[in-house]
XYZ file of C-alpha atoms in Angstrom:
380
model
C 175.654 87.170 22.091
C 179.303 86.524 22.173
C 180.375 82.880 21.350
C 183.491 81.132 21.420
C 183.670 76.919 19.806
C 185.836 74.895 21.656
C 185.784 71.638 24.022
C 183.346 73.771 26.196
C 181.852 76.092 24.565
C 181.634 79.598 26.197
C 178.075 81.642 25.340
C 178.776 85.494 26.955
C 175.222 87.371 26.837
C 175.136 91.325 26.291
C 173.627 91.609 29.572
C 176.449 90.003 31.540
C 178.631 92.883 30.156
C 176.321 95.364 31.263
C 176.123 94.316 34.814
C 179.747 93.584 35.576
C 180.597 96.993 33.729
C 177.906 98.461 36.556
C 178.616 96.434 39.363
C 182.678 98.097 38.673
C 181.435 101.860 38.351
C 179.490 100.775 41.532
C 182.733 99.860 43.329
C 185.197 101.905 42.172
C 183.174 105.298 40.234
C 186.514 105.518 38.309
C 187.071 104.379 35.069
C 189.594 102.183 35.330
C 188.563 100.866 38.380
C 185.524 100.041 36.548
C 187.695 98.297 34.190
C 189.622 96.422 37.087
C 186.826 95.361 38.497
C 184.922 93.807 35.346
C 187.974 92.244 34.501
C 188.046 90.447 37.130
C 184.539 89.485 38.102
C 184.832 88.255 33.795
C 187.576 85.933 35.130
C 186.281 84.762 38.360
C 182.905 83.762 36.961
C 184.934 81.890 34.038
C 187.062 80.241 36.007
C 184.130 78.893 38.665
C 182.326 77.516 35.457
C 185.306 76.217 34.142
C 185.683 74.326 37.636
C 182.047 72.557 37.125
C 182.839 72.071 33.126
C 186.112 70.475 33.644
C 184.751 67.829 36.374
C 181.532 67.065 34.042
C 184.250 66.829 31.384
C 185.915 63.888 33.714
C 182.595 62.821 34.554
C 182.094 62.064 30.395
C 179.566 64.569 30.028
C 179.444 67.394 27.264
C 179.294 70.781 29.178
C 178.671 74.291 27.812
C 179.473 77.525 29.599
C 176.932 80.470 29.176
C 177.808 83.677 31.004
C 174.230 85.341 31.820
C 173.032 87.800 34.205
C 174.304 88.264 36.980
C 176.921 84.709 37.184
C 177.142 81.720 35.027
C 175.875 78.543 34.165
C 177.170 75.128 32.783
C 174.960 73.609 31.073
C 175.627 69.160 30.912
C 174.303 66.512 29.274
C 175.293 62.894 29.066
C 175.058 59.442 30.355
C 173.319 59.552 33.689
C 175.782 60.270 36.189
C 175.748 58.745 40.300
C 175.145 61.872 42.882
C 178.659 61.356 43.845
C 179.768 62.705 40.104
C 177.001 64.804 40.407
C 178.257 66.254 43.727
C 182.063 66.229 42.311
C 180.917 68.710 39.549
C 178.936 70.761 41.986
C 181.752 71.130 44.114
C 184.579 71.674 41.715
C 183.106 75.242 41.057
C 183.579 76.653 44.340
C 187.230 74.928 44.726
C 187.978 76.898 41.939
C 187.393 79.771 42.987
C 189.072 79.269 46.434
C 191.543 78.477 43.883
C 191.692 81.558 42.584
C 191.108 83.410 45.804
C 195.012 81.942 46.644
C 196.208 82.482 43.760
C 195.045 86.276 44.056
C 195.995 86.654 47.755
C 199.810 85.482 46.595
C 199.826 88.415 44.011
C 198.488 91.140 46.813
C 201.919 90.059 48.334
C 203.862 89.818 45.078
C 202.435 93.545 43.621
C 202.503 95.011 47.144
C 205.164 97.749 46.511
C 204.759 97.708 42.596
C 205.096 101.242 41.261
C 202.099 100.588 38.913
C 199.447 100.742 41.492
C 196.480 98.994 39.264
C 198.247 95.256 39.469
C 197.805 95.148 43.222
C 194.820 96.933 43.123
C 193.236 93.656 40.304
C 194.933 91.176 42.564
C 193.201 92.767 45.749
C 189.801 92.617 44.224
C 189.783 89.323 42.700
C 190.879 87.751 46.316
C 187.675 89.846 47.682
C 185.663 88.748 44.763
C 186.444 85.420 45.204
C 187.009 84.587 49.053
C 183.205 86.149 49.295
C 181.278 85.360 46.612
C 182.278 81.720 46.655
C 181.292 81.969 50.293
C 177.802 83.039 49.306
C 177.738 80.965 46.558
C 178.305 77.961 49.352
C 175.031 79.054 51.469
C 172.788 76.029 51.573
C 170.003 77.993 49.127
C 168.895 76.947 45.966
C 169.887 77.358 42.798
C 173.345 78.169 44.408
C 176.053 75.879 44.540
C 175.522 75.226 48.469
C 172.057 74.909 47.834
C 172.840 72.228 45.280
C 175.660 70.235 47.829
C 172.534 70.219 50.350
C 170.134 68.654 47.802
C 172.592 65.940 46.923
C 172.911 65.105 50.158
C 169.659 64.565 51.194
C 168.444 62.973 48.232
C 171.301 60.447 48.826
C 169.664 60.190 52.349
C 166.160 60.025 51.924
C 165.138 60.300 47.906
C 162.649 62.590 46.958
C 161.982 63.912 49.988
C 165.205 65.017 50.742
C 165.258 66.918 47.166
C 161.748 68.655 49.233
C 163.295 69.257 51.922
C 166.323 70.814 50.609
C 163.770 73.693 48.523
C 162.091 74.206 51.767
C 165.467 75.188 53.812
C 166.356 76.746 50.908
C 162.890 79.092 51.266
C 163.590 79.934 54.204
C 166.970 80.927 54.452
C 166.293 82.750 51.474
C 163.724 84.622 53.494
C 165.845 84.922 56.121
C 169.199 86.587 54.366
C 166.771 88.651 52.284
C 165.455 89.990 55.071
C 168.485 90.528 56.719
C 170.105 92.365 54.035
C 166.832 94.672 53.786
C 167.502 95.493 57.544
C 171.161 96.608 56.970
C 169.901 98.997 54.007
C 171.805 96.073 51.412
C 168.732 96.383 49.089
C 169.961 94.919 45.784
C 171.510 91.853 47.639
C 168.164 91.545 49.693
C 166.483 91.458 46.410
C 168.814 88.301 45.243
C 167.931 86.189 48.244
C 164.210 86.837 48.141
C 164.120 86.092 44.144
C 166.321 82.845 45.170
C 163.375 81.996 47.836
C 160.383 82.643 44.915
C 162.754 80.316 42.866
C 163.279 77.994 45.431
C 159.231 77.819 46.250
C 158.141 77.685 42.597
C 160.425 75.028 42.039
C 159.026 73.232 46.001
C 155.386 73.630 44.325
C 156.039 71.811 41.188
C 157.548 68.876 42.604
C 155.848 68.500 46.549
C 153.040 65.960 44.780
C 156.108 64.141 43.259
C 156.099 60.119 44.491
C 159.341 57.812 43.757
C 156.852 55.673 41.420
C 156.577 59.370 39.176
C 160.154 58.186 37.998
C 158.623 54.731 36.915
C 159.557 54.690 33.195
C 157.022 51.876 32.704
C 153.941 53.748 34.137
C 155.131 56.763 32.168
C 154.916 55.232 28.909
C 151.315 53.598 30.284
C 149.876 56.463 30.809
C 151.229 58.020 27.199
C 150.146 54.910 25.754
C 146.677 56.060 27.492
C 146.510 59.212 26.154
C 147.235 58.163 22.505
C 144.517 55.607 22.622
C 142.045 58.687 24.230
C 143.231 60.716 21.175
C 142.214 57.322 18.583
C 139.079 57.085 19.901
C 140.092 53.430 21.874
C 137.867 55.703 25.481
C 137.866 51.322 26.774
C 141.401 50.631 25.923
C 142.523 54.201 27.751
C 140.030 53.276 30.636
C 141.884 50.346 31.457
C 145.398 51.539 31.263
C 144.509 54.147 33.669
C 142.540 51.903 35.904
C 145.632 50.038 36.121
C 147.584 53.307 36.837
C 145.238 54.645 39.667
C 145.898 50.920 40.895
C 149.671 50.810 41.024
C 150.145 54.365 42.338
C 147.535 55.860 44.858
C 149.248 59.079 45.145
C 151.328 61.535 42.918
C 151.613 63.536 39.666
C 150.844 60.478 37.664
C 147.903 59.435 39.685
C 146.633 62.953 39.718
C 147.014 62.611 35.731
C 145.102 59.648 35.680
C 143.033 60.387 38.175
C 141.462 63.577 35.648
C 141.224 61.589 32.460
C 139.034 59.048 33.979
C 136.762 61.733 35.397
C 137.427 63.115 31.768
C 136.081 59.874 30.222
C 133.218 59.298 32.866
C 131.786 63.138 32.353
C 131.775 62.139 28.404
C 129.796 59.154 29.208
C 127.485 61.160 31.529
C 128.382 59.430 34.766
C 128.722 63.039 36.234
C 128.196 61.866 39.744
C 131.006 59.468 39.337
C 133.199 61.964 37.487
C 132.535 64.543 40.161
C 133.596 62.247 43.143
C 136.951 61.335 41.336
C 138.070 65.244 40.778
C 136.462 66.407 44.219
C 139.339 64.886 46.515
C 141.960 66.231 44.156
C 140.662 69.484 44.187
C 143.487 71.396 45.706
C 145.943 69.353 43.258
C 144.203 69.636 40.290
C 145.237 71.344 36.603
C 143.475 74.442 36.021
C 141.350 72.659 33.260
C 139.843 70.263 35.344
C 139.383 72.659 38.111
C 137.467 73.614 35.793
C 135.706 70.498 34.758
C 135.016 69.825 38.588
C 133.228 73.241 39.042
C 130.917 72.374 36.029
C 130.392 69.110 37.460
C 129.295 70.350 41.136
C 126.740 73.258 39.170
C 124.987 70.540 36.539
C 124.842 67.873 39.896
C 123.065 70.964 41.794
C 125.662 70.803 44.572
C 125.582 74.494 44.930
C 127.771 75.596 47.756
C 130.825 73.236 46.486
C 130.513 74.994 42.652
C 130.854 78.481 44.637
C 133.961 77.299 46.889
C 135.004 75.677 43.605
C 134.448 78.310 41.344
C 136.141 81.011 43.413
C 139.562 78.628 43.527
C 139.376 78.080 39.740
C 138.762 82.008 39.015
C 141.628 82.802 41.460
C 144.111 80.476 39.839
C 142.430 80.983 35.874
C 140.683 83.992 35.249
C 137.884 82.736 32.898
C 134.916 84.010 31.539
C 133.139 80.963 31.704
C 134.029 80.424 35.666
C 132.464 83.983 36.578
C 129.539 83.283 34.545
C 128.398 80.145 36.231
C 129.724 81.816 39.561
C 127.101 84.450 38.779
C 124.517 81.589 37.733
C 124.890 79.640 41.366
C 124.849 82.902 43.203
C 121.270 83.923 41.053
C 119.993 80.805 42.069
C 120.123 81.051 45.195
C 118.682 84.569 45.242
C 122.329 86.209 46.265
C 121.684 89.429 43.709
C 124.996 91.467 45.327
C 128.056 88.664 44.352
C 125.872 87.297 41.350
C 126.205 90.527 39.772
C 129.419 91.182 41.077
C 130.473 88.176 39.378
C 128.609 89.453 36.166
C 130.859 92.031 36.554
C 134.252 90.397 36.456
C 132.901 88.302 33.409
C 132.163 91.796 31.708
C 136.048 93.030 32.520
C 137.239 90.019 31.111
C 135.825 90.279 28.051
C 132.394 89.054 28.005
C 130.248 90.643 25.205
C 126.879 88.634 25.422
C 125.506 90.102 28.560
C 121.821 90.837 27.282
C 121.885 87.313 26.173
C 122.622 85.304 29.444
C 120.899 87.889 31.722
C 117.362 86.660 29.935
C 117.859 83.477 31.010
C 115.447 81.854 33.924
C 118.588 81.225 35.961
C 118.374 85.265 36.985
C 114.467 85.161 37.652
C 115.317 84.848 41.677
C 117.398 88.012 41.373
C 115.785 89.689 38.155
C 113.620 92.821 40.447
C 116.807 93.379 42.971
C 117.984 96.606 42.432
C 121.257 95.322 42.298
C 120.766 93.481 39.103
C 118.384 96.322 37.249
C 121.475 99.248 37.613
C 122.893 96.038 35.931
C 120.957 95.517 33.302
C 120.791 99.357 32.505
C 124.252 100.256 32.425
C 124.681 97.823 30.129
């Protein structure tokens, strides 16, 4: 890692090297031509950070550069800034690289008929390097700077769901170029796009159960204040914090949250039929470990069919040993030998070691003579 102090600070990874280096060979197979062309993709890159760095600088934030990959990134931090600063820094990047892209084009005229071949030749490639990649860099698809424009936008317009909106064009155009460059045999750039669409729809996932009242700094620090008093002991004092959160939020990630500490608290109490129906709306929204929770919830309440349709969700998302056992349990009980031992199967490649131990117990009895379940049992 190259770094250089300074008012920005400029972070230059080995990897960048080694793809710009390629990316020359790539697009000239000469050796200085490789040199030309790394050169000036080094430059271009700079100079488009530089264009967000400078405006945060104006915007009296602290900004970094760190060249990584296959671009850059600025990294900012700072007072909170209006999403018109925030949308003059986002822009600033791309006009300076149309910047550049004149500045170029004037030297292609300048070097035309220069004996030394190479000048025109770097002048000619950074006004291709930067008319087109700030072009691309302008499509309205996440992370890119376009993408970013879009978001500003329509969070100025309609919140938080504009910010939702934005990720979902920006999964499907993402789809859409990737596939499109697949077609025309452009498989590395088709590659980009459909990583920028996985990017775009992990990022749409984490934030689609986000409400406005998730920003609410005083409900935040409730529900910490909750889970410091669940971690003292105080289970009445966190009760009625998150009563009082449930209450002032209905929907969203902090309802969710304290949505699955009251079912938490109510399971530890043994009000399992209480816990149960508080987890068993969320179920498609819930963490992993209270999937969890809710599938041991529907087996111990004897709500069979739910624990299976449960327990198959929580395995898919969490692959634990202790979700395939019960699966295998519920499936015994109800005299299904094939998928109970099936699921006795995928506790056994996970790493379960107690086999002769759980397979004695009366939970198997409806399955125990099933041939199924005796190959099983002698295998083993």
């Amino acid at each position: 890692m190259i770094s250089i102090p300074g008012r920005i600070p400029i972070h230059i990874h080995p990897l960048f090297w080694v793809l710009i280096i390629l990316i020359g060979w790539l697009s000239s197979e000469s050796l200085q031509g490789t040199a030309i062309w790394a050169g000036v993709i080094f430059v271009s890159v700079l100079i488009h950070e530089y264009g967000h760095a400078l405006a945060a600088l104006v915007c009296r934030q602290e900004a970094e550069i760190n060249l990584i990959g296959l671009g850059g990134m600025t990294r900012r931090q700072g007072p909170p800034i209006s999403l018109l600063q925030e949308f003059f820094i986002v822009l600033s990047g791309p006009l300076a690289g149309f910047g550049l892209y004149f500045l170029a084009l004037k030297g292609t005229h300048v070097f035309a008929n220069t004996p030394y071949h190479g000048t025109y030749y770097a002048f000619q490639a950074a006004a291709w390097v930067n008319l087109y990649w700030t072009i691309l860099n302008l499509l309205p698809i996440l992370p890119l700077d376009g993408g970013n424009l879009l978001r500003i936008i329509l969070e100025r317009l309609f919140g938080l769901r504009g910010v939702k909106i934005a990720l979902l064009i920006s999964i499907v155009l993402g789809s859409i170029f990737g596939l499109f460059f697949i077609f025309v045999q452009a498989i590395f750039a088709g590659a980009i796009f459909f990583m920028l669409a996985f990017e775009s729809f992990q990022t749409w996932s984490q934030v689609r159960n986000l409400r406005s009242h998730d920003a609410d700094v005083e409900l935040q620090q409730l529900l910490r204040d909750a889970q410091a008093d669940l971690e003292q002991g105080r289970e009445q004092e966190a009760m009625d914090k998150l009563v009082r959160i449930r209450d002032q939020t209905k929907e969203g990630v902090l309802f969710i949250f304290a949505m699955e500490l009251i079912a938490r608290l109510d399971a530890q109490q043994g009000q399992l039929k209480q816990a149960y129906e508080t987890l068993l709306p969320l179920e498609k929204k819930l963490s992993p470990e209270y999937l969890r929770l809710l599938h041991q919830l529907a087996y111990r309440l004897e709500e069979w069919e739910a624990a299976l349709k449960i327990g198959d969700r929580a395995y898919r998302i969490s692959h634990s040993v202790e979700t395939a056992i019960l699966n295998a349990i519920v499936y015994a009980i109800l005299g299904k030998a094939k998928p109970s031992v099936g699921w006795l199967r995928c506790a056994i490649q996970s790493g379960f070691s107690q086999l002769n131990e759980i397979v004695k117990s009366r939970e198997f009895d409806a399955i125990r003579a099933t041939p199924e379940f005796q190959e099983l049992i002698s295998r083993k």
